[in-house]
Amino acid sequence: MSIRRLPEHLVNRIAAGEVVERPASALKELVENAVDADSTRIEVRLASGGIDLIEVVDDGCGMTAADMALALERHATSKLPDDAIDQVSTMGFRGEALPSIGSVARLSLESRVRGSDGWRRVVDNGQVVEEGPAALPPGTRVRVEALFAKVPARRKFLRSARAEYAAALDVVKRLAMARPDIGFSLEHDGRRSLSVPPGQSRPERVAALTDRELAENSVTVDLAREGYVLGGVAGIPTFNRGVADHQYLFVNGRPVKDRLLIGAVRGAYADFLARDRHPVVALFLDLPPAEVDVNVHPAKTEVRFRDPALVRGMIVSGLRRALEEAGHRSAQPVATDAMGLWQREVPADQSVQPLSSVELPPHHLNLWAHSGVADGRAGFSVPPMARAEPAFASLPENSSFPMGVARGQVAKTYIVAEAEDGLVIVDQHAAHERLVLERMRRALDSGRVAAQALLLPEVVELDEPGCDRLEARAEELAELGLDLERFGPNAVLVRATPALLGGGDVKGLVADLADELAAFDQALSLKEKLDAVAGTMACHGSVRAGRVLSVAEMNALLREMEVTPHSGQCNHGRPTWIKLAHGDIEKLFGRK
Ligand SMILES: Nc1ncnc2c1ncn2[C@@H]1O[C@H](COP(=O)(O)OP(=O)(O)OP(=O)(O)O)[C@@H](O)[C@H]1O
Ligand SMILES: [Mg+2]
């Protein structure tokens, strides 16, 4: 076999494999080019999620006819004037986006430099098919049509127009957040879904593009160290979400999805949030260009730092510091090992025996590994809020219930109960979540889950892809007791919620479900994902952490746990209750 150089059109198509994965990635390249052209306004139009058409119009510097010919050639770029690839300050620098897109679609490029005439050049799957004068205002208009129409292997992997649109919207949002000085608009199938004016401040832009409630539920991050600057906003821990999609991270003005940064954010919040909850953040890290290599990923979404430890440290301490200052507004750090604290109270000269007989629900043999406080919504550093309601009023004092009789509630999160053989502590939220799942399973087995109509239907505002996903699953959600319908482009109208939730936070529930549906495989029915759906629902039901329960409510929960299968673990596998036997209590006090 002899070695040969591949022809240009094939090289471009191979490059396209990396750069142009889906419509959103082609769109990203075009918007980045418009940003690099010093535009003040960038307009994006899409048809069918970008599969049929992507159009990007800018009012930037434009290109001459000669430059347009070059721009469609591989490795032709205006962005590395002195070959300094370690000093890149533009979004692009590889000189391969346009030729790559042109090799897998019909690409028409129209451009006009201020003071001269416009020109058009059209490339269809690698071949120049049209060229000539064009009439347009100064700037550039790029149209990409029939993406992958002639690349069946790629076309097959495209998801629905709806899913592609969601990805495209995310791309525009992130780039718009990176550049508040530029105005952006996005139109999909003739409807405008995003519009931000030029000349906004960074906080204004972040507020315009994220959850409207983030502004009141976030703190400002601001930290400078050794020429690195970290700024932005961080949602307080209680303002959390079910997926990590609401994290916007930027390095030197470039939106990135970098593992180091994501890990650092997770680490900063680790003590405040349950493992399955995610914070909302928009963080901007600026550092000298030589400190970061942006040329490690064809789509430039990952970067490599010269000093990863410094970057991680900045993010963790920047976030922690900001969150600490907001401590009064949010959950306090959680004691890492509640049981360990108990032990430390034992005088030093007395050696501590491990609590051998602490009783745990099945599968939880190691108390120490599971004794962290769930949810982070309340911790042991808040003053204890045990209440001594007359628990004996309605219950036989001498009870033989395995889960015991409720004696009080601690930190509005834990039920303390007295059983015949010891002290039972129940995580009310985790337990309720499990009970809801089991109830829902039973209800589904016997038909439909009962829905409870809301007195007034509630309008919940969400982003458009979120509404699309809920609308697409509306029938299945109705079977689970959640009745909702589309209400304009950016809202749904909720008419009823599952009766077994007993009311609760409708907006939070619907927003979380919309997020979660994005992560579900479309081929799977919601029933197959019941654990996740029920868990999300239960999370927003009436018995969440932080809610004061009456003694009757506490006892009702205990009784239901006794008769419900699997009630010993919550849907995430954590224990829902622990029991300290009398012998263990005696050991703690050195009586044994
Ligand atoms: N909207 C635009 N306005 C003005 N010039 C543009 C525009 N789009 C592309 N160009 C010119 O075409 C060149 C090639 O664009 P292309 O996106 O292929 O490569 P690049 O941006 O230089 O690098 P990368 O492949 O990393 O994006 C650019 O360097 C720029 O000079
Ligand atoms: Mg480019």
XYZ file of C-alpha atoms and ligand atoms in Angstrom:
624
model
C 0.000 0.000 0.000
C 1.493 3.332 -0.943
C 1.162 6.475 1.112
C -0.536 9.460 -0.539
C -1.476 12.965 0.463
C -5.224 13.305 0.847
C -6.999 15.784 -1.414
C -8.065 19.058 0.212
C -11.817 18.326 0.197
C -11.215 15.093 2.091
C -8.918 16.776 4.610
C -11.623 19.343 5.237
C -14.253 16.705 5.706
C -12.052 14.898 8.192
C -11.529 18.140 10.095
C -15.276 18.724 9.962
C -15.678 15.487 11.866
C -14.112 17.177 14.852
C -15.204 20.765 14.468
C -18.753 20.330 13.172
C -20.372 17.691 15.270
C -23.903 19.080 15.075
C -25.673 22.298 14.076
C -24.846 23.915 17.399
C -21.116 23.432 16.839
C -21.281 25.017 13.359
C -23.278 27.863 14.881
C -20.671 28.298 17.596
C -17.923 28.723 14.992
C -19.930 31.294 13.028
C -20.854 33.369 16.082
C -17.247 33.269 17.280
C -16.134 34.590 13.897
C -18.655 37.417 14.203
C -17.363 38.224 17.694
C -13.778 38.267 16.409
C -14.847 40.690 13.648
C -15.503 43.407 16.261
C -19.236 43.375 15.693
C -21.602 45.312 17.924
C -24.690 43.275 16.994
C -24.969 39.630 16.018
C -28.229 38.159 14.749
C -28.787 34.431 14.546
C -31.618 32.727 12.687
C -32.252 28.996 12.754
C -34.707 26.684 11.032
C -35.419 23.226 12.447
C -32.860 23.528 15.183
C -30.239 24.553 12.611
C -30.541 21.350 10.613
C -32.213 23.158 7.696
C -30.690 26.588 8.160
C -28.212 28.475 10.298
C -27.816 32.147 9.506
C -25.489 34.527 11.317
C -25.470 38.217 10.419
C -22.993 40.654 11.933
C -22.082 44.316 11.551
C -18.362 43.710 11.968
C -15.332 44.491 9.845
C -16.358 42.325 6.872
C -14.054 40.724 4.291
C -12.865 41.717 0.856
C -13.569 39.388 -2.058
C -9.980 38.152 -1.942
C -10.168 37.489 1.776
C -13.400 35.558 1.290
C -11.658 33.182 -1.064
C -8.877 32.691 1.441
C -11.255 32.311 4.369
C -12.656 29.175 2.755
C -9.225 27.630 2.501
C -7.795 25.473 5.180
C -5.392 27.004 7.709
C -6.062 30.498 6.404
C -6.627 32.925 9.246
C -6.248 36.614 9.949
C -5.971 36.007 13.668
C -2.324 35.104 14.227
C -0.594 38.155 12.722
C 2.736 37.447 14.419
C 2.480 33.667 14.771
C 2.102 33.989 18.540
C -0.139 31.013 19.185
C 0.536 31.248 22.921
C -0.868 34.790 23.011
C -4.225 34.176 21.354
C -6.826 36.772 22.265
C -9.420 35.920 19.600
C -12.027 33.172 19.708
C -10.661 31.557 16.547
C -7.082 30.944 15.420
C -7.005 27.561 13.688
C -8.305 28.713 10.323
C -10.388 25.637 9.749
C -13.972 26.359 10.771
C -15.296 27.770 7.500
C -13.637 25.209 5.168
C -14.829 22.422 7.475
C -18.434 23.630 7.502
C -18.262 24.219 3.737
C -17.279 20.594 3.208
C -20.422 19.185 4.832
C -23.134 21.719 3.915
C -24.091 24.460 1.506
C -22.286 27.513 2.842
C -22.925 30.983 1.485
C -20.713 33.769 2.569
C -21.683 37.374 1.895
C -19.523 40.193 3.152
C -18.889 43.870 2.750
C -16.097 46.020 4.096
C -17.239 49.535 4.967
C -16.671 51.885 2.005
C -16.593 49.196 -0.680
C -19.046 46.833 -2.402
C -20.274 43.521 -1.145
C -19.335 40.103 -2.509
C -20.819 36.625 -2.303
C -19.215 33.202 -2.460
C -21.137 29.942 -2.186
C -19.591 26.552 -1.488
C -21.598 23.349 -1.702
C -20.055 20.368 0.023
C -16.541 21.484 -0.852
C -17.176 22.897 -4.367
C -17.435 26.605 -5.175
C -20.782 26.880 -6.974
C -21.471 30.584 -7.114
C -19.584 33.860 -6.876
C -20.442 37.484 -7.579
C -21.452 40.869 -6.245
C -23.894 41.047 -3.362
C -25.915 43.844 -1.805
C -25.749 44.037 1.980
C -24.904 46.508 4.736
C -21.304 46.519 5.997
C -20.557 43.300 7.826
C -20.957 39.626 7.070
C -23.842 37.251 6.515
C -23.187 33.522 6.596
C -25.810 30.926 5.762
C -25.384 27.200 6.326
C -28.047 25.066 4.684
C -28.698 21.350 4.504
C -26.015 20.444 7.031
C -24.847 16.829 6.591
C -27.418 16.290 3.802
C -24.667 14.571 1.843
C -23.014 12.949 4.851
C -25.547 10.281 5.831
C -23.307 8.862 8.560
C -23.464 12.196 10.325
C -27.057 13.025 9.580
C -28.080 9.806 11.283
C -26.690 11.043 14.562
C -28.612 14.295 14.569
C -31.221 14.406 17.286
C -34.638 15.974 16.957
C -34.878 19.575 15.783
C -36.037 20.386 19.287
C -32.912 18.898 20.896
C -30.622 20.540 18.343
C -32.314 23.859 19.013
C -31.752 23.463 22.750
C -28.033 22.913 22.119
C -27.900 25.928 19.775
C -29.637 28.159 22.305
C -27.114 27.086 24.922
C -24.244 28.029 22.595
C -25.648 31.492 21.925
C -26.377 32.062 25.610
C -22.831 31.199 26.618
C -21.216 33.369 23.956
C -23.590 36.226 24.761
C -22.712 35.918 28.422
C -19.012 36.092 27.559
C -19.478 39.369 25.664
C -21.965 41.724 27.335
C -20.648 44.547 25.131
C -22.166 42.914 22.029
C -25.904 42.695 21.297
C -27.259 39.248 20.391
C -30.548 37.970 19.085
C -31.751 34.497 18.219
C -34.731 33.537 16.118
C -35.909 29.964 15.740
C -38.454 28.976 13.086
C -39.499 32.600 12.830
C -39.866 33.217 16.542
C -37.464 35.352 18.533
C -36.296 33.522 21.621
C -33.363 35.578 22.848
C -32.481 39.226 22.577
C -29.956 41.236 24.554
C -28.820 44.774 23.726
C -25.191 45.817 23.240
C -23.358 47.651 26.002
C -24.641 45.739 29.011
C -22.594 45.227 32.149
C -21.562 41.711 33.028
C -24.051 41.360 35.914
C -26.837 42.735 33.709
C -26.027 40.241 30.996
C -25.829 37.286 33.380
C -29.169 38.301 34.900
C -30.739 38.599 31.455
C -29.641 35.134 30.396
C -30.124 33.034 33.508
C -32.940 32.267 35.881
C -34.602 35.523 36.831
C -34.424 34.572 40.474
C -30.656 34.093 40.441
C -30.082 37.780 41.148
C -31.680 37.617 44.603
C -30.248 34.198 45.307
C -26.608 34.683 44.515
C -23.450 36.285 45.799
C -20.734 38.168 43.942
C -17.434 36.400 43.432
C -14.386 38.614 43.243
C -10.845 37.414 43.833
C -7.463 38.427 42.419
C -4.261 36.501 42.921
C -0.932 36.474 41.075
C -2.287 38.090 37.931
C -5.347 35.831 37.901
C -8.764 37.417 38.355
C -11.929 35.506 39.183
C -15.286 37.285 38.980
C -18.925 36.463 38.511
C -21.891 35.295 40.506
C -22.520 32.137 42.498
C -25.961 30.903 43.483
C -26.424 30.319 47.201
C -26.564 26.601 48.037
C -30.288 26.543 48.642
C -30.822 27.796 45.092
C -29.693 24.511 43.602
C -30.714 22.510 40.553
C -30.998 18.862 39.614
C -28.476 19.060 36.763
C -25.163 20.809 36.229
C -26.332 22.576 33.039
C -26.733 25.886 34.802
C -23.015 26.419 35.273
C -21.478 28.980 32.991
C -17.686 28.988 33.030
C -15.411 31.282 31.066
C -11.662 31.447 30.682
C -10.317 34.644 29.153
C -13.727 35.364 27.695
C -14.104 31.920 26.155
C -16.974 29.667 27.256
C -15.489 26.360 28.370
C -16.725 23.040 29.716
C -13.545 22.185 31.465
C -13.288 19.251 33.847
C -10.865 20.957 36.207
C -13.164 23.959 36.583
C -16.299 21.859 36.959
C -14.548 19.765 39.596
C -13.399 22.859 41.475
C -16.950 24.256 41.559
C -18.217 20.927 42.829
C -15.493 20.884 45.471
C -16.327 24.399 46.647
C -19.966 23.470 47.204
C -19.339 19.938 48.445
C -20.043 20.761 52.073
C -23.207 22.659 51.299
C -25.013 20.475 48.801
C -26.202 16.918 48.484
C -24.286 14.941 45.905
C -27.141 14.932 43.416
C -27.781 18.673 43.528
C -25.869 21.285 41.545
C -25.230 24.977 42.079
C -25.979 27.720 39.559
C -22.867 29.767 38.761
C -21.457 32.149 36.162
C -17.710 32.435 36.698
C -15.216 34.388 34.677
C -11.545 33.575 35.079
C -9.062 35.920 33.460
C -5.377 35.137 33.402
C -2.321 35.978 31.282
C -2.714 34.196 27.898
C 0.602 32.389 28.330
C -0.798 30.692 31.458
C -3.431 28.767 29.528
C -3.308 26.649 26.396
C -6.527 26.974 24.405
C -5.304 24.778 21.577
C -6.026 21.389 23.123
C -9.473 20.697 21.711
C -10.714 21.178 18.125
C -13.862 22.923 19.345
C -11.827 24.859 21.954
C -14.221 23.983 24.778
C -11.447 22.530 26.909
C -8.287 24.294 27.988
C -5.074 23.359 29.754
C -3.710 25.450 32.606
C -0.037 25.843 33.368
C -0.807 25.888 37.070
C -3.920 23.781 37.635
C -3.514 23.843 41.416
C -3.586 27.634 41.479
C -6.714 27.691 39.319
C -8.477 25.135 41.450
C -7.473 26.934 44.626
C -8.757 30.260 43.299
C -12.123 28.838 42.413
C -12.586 26.957 45.646
C -11.520 29.852 47.859
C -13.241 32.499 45.718
C -16.527 30.620 45.958
C -16.149 29.649 49.594
C -15.337 33.176 50.643
C -18.296 34.599 48.762
C -20.624 31.971 50.177
C -19.394 32.454 53.710
C -20.173 36.137 53.541
C -23.672 35.174 52.526
C -23.869 32.607 55.293
C -26.899 34.113 56.927
C -28.813 33.707 53.716
C -27.960 30.126 53.012
C -27.280 26.777 54.478
C -24.375 26.556 56.893
C -21.490 24.145 56.357
C -22.431 20.710 57.428
C -20.639 18.892 60.194
C -18.605 16.316 58.333
C -19.216 13.616 60.814
C -22.000 14.216 63.218
C -21.290 11.091 65.173
C -17.634 12.025 65.498
C -18.703 15.193 67.280
C -20.589 13.164 69.829
C -17.508 11.153 70.499
C -15.272 14.124 70.991
C -17.286 15.073 74.041
C -15.970 11.957 75.787
C -13.128 12.795 78.230
C -9.751 12.243 76.638
C -8.556 9.615 79.055
C -11.416 7.311 78.244
C -10.893 5.361 75.077
C -13.894 5.335 72.843
C -15.434 2.081 71.849
C -16.812 1.937 68.350
C -20.571 1.805 68.443
C -20.828 -1.828 67.552
C -24.512 -2.248 67.602
C -25.842 0.882 65.991
C -28.692 -0.397 63.950
C -28.888 0.679 60.379
C -31.317 -0.076 57.641
C -30.268 -3.061 55.556
C -27.164 -2.464 53.383
C -25.783 0.185 55.669
C -23.256 -1.534 57.790
C -20.936 1.382 58.152
C -22.414 4.233 60.080
C -19.378 6.449 59.718
C -19.577 6.500 55.977
C -23.183 7.581 55.971
C -23.629 9.860 58.857
C -23.219 13.120 56.941
C -26.234 15.321 57.097
C -28.389 15.014 54.039
C -29.239 17.895 51.770
C -27.181 20.574 53.396
C -30.331 22.545 53.995
C -29.686 22.550 57.677
C -26.683 21.531 59.655
C -25.677 20.994 63.221
C -24.108 24.397 63.374
C -27.540 25.997 63.507
C -28.992 26.198 66.979
C -30.886 23.046 67.839
C -34.576 23.439 67.332
C -35.845 20.399 69.139
C -39.371 20.974 70.253
C -41.038 19.137 73.031
C -44.623 19.081 71.987
C -46.668 16.847 74.211
C -45.963 13.714 72.269
C -47.878 11.572 74.710
C -51.147 13.360 74.193
C -52.455 11.055 71.519
C -50.197 8.018 71.689
C -49.834 5.145 74.064
C -46.736 5.807 76.123
C -45.603 2.258 76.129
C -45.473 1.515 72.478
C -43.869 -1.330 70.661
C -43.633 0.324 67.294
C -40.287 -0.655 65.734
C -39.613 2.930 64.651
C -40.736 4.268 67.996
C -42.829 7.231 69.056
C -41.916 10.734 67.924
C -40.377 12.837 70.659
C -39.354 15.883 68.717
C -37.734 17.369 65.679
C -34.154 18.584 65.349
C -33.051 21.301 62.937
C -36.441 21.014 61.203
C -34.910 18.047 59.408
C -34.652 15.073 61.742
C -37.341 13.309 63.670
C -36.186 11.953 66.991
C -38.221 9.004 68.160
C -38.069 6.760 71.163
C -38.352 3.063 70.515
C -38.471 0.353 73.119
C -34.856 -0.562 72.539
C -33.252 2.754 71.734
C -33.283 6.126 70.050
C -34.315 6.460 66.404
C -33.321 9.403 64.228
C -35.089 9.797 60.901
C -34.091 12.057 58.019
C -37.617 13.241 57.274
C -36.895 14.369 53.748
C -35.023 11.257 52.656
C -37.702 9.078 54.225
C -40.533 10.961 52.582
C -38.832 10.755 49.233
C -38.708 6.996 49.541
C -42.303 6.722 50.667
C -43.462 8.778 47.702
C -41.614 6.490 45.317
C -43.141 3.392 46.839
C -46.623 4.940 46.900
C -46.247 5.958 43.314
C -45.196 2.450 42.334
C -48.244 0.997 44.021
C -50.554 3.567 42.477
C -49.136 2.888 39.025
C -49.581 -0.848 39.491
C -53.245 -0.284 40.119
C -53.825 2.205 37.330
C -53.274 5.914 37.477
C -51.707 8.109 40.135
C -54.333 10.388 41.629
C -53.991 14.042 40.767
C -55.052 16.881 42.972
C -56.291 19.973 41.163
C -54.690 23.229 42.219
C -57.135 25.853 43.437
C -55.646 28.250 40.927
C -53.642 26.843 38.030
C -50.049 27.977 38.380
C -48.035 29.522 35.568
C -44.409 28.388 35.696
C -41.917 30.277 33.541
C -39.086 28.250 32.048
C -36.760 28.458 29.094
C -38.190 27.291 25.806
C -36.353 23.952 25.505
C -37.504 23.125 29.039
C -41.128 23.851 28.088
C -40.694 21.792 24.918
C -39.500 18.800 26.888
C -42.352 19.000 29.381
C -44.887 19.425 26.598
C -43.522 16.390 24.779
C -43.940 14.288 27.915
C -47.219 15.868 29.090
C -49.236 12.699 28.579
C -46.834 10.583 30.590
C -46.618 13.200 33.314
C -50.419 13.207 33.534
C -50.299 9.483 34.242
C -48.032 10.319 37.164
C -50.520 12.864 38.453
C -48.926 16.032 37.094
C -51.282 17.888 34.768
C -49.673 20.606 32.746
C -49.996 22.257 29.378
C -47.975 24.661 27.281
C -48.652 28.299 28.037
C -46.913 30.470 25.469
C -43.301 30.004 24.393
C -41.697 30.301 27.807
C -44.177 28.933 30.316
C -46.329 25.985 31.252
C -49.629 26.032 33.089
C -49.863 23.501 35.918
C -53.411 22.414 36.724
C -52.846 19.522 39.104
C -50.056 17.837 41.034
C -49.830 14.255 42.312
C -52.135 14.000 45.316
C -49.607 11.942 47.239
C -47.199 14.865 47.342
C -49.658 16.806 49.468
C -48.989 20.109 47.756
C -45.609 21.776 47.904
C -43.350 23.727 45.642
C -44.905 23.533 42.173
C -42.438 25.832 40.450
C -39.394 24.019 41.796
C -40.878 20.671 40.876
C -41.635 21.636 37.284
C -38.249 23.332 36.772
C -36.398 20.300 38.084
C -38.423 17.899 35.980
C -37.710 19.966 32.873
C -33.999 19.765 33.634
C -34.141 16.106 34.340
C -36.008 15.240 31.135
C -33.049 16.619 29.190
C -30.890 13.910 30.657
C -33.365 11.119 29.881
C -33.051 8.978 26.871
C -36.061 9.750 24.699
C -36.612 6.067 24.091
C -37.241 5.420 27.772
C -40.672 5.974 29.216
C -40.988 7.957 32.399
C -42.197 4.819 34.113
C -38.863 3.224 33.368
C -37.236 6.227 35.019
C -39.702 6.243 37.864
C -37.083 6.336 40.602
C -35.682 9.573 39.277
C -39.052 11.145 38.547
C -40.561 10.165 41.871
C -37.432 11.334 43.649
C -37.661 14.725 41.978
C -41.331 14.957 42.818
C -40.810 13.961 46.410
C -38.061 16.547 46.688
C -40.699 19.215 46.195
C -43.455 17.551 48.132
C -44.724 18.703 51.454
C -42.275 16.961 53.777
C -38.964 18.466 52.864
C -36.053 19.180 55.094
C -36.540 22.486 56.838
C -40.257 22.053 57.448
C -41.610 21.952 60.942
C -43.747 18.847 61.441
C -46.437 18.323 64.011
C -46.147 15.315 66.278
C -49.035 13.691 64.468
C -47.296 14.178 61.132
C -44.070 12.734 62.514
C -45.804 9.674 63.859
C -47.712 9.176 60.633
C -44.409 9.171 58.771
C -42.898 6.635 61.189
C -45.900 4.333 60.895
C -45.808 4.467 57.129
C -42.106 3.670 57.115
C -42.773 0.551 59.124
C -45.095 -0.861 56.505
C -43.339 0.347 53.362
C -40.836 -1.892 51.614
C -37.333 -0.458 51.140
C -38.090 2.473 53.380
C -34.653 2.143 54.973
C -32.885 3.881 52.119
C -33.755 6.984 50.236
C -33.842 6.923 46.432
C -30.174 7.851 46.346
C -29.112 4.967 48.523
C -28.514 6.916 51.694
C -30.049 5.632 54.924
C -33.312 7.260 55.933
C -32.964 6.449 59.619
C -30.499 5.226 62.222
C -31.041 3.706 65.612
C -28.853 4.054 68.689
C -29.468 1.120 70.976
C -29.727 1.772 74.707
C -26.400 0.020 75.141
C -24.741 2.444 72.732
C -26.123 5.446 74.506
C -24.712 4.067 77.720
C -21.367 3.577 76.009
C -21.321 7.198 74.873
C -21.726 8.285 78.471
C -19.084 5.905 79.703
C -21.592 3.945 81.751
C -20.536 0.697 80.156
N -17.942 37.129 10.264
C -16.723 37.416 9.818
N -16.329 38.700 9.663
C -15.085 39.001 9.225
N -14.160 38.066 8.904
C -14.483 36.779 9.024
C -15.769 36.374 9.498
N -15.809 35.025 9.499
C -14.608 34.603 9.086
N -13.806 35.647 8.803
C -12.398 35.564 8.313
O -12.205 34.267 7.815
C -11.086 33.642 8.436
C -11.349 32.153 8.534
O -12.397 31.869 9.455
P -12.395 30.476 10.201
O -13.460 30.477 11.192
O -12.379 29.417 9.178
O -10.987 30.459 10.903
P -10.526 31.240 12.213
O -11.647 31.933 12.840
O -9.374 32.074 11.806
O -10.021 30.035 13.108
P -10.911 28.862 13.750
O -10.866 27.726 12.816
O -10.190 28.603 15.008
O -12.280 29.420 13.904
C -10.942 34.339 9.753
O -9.604 34.310 10.218
C -11.407 35.763 9.422
O -10.347 36.502 8.914
Mg -13.384 30.942 13.316
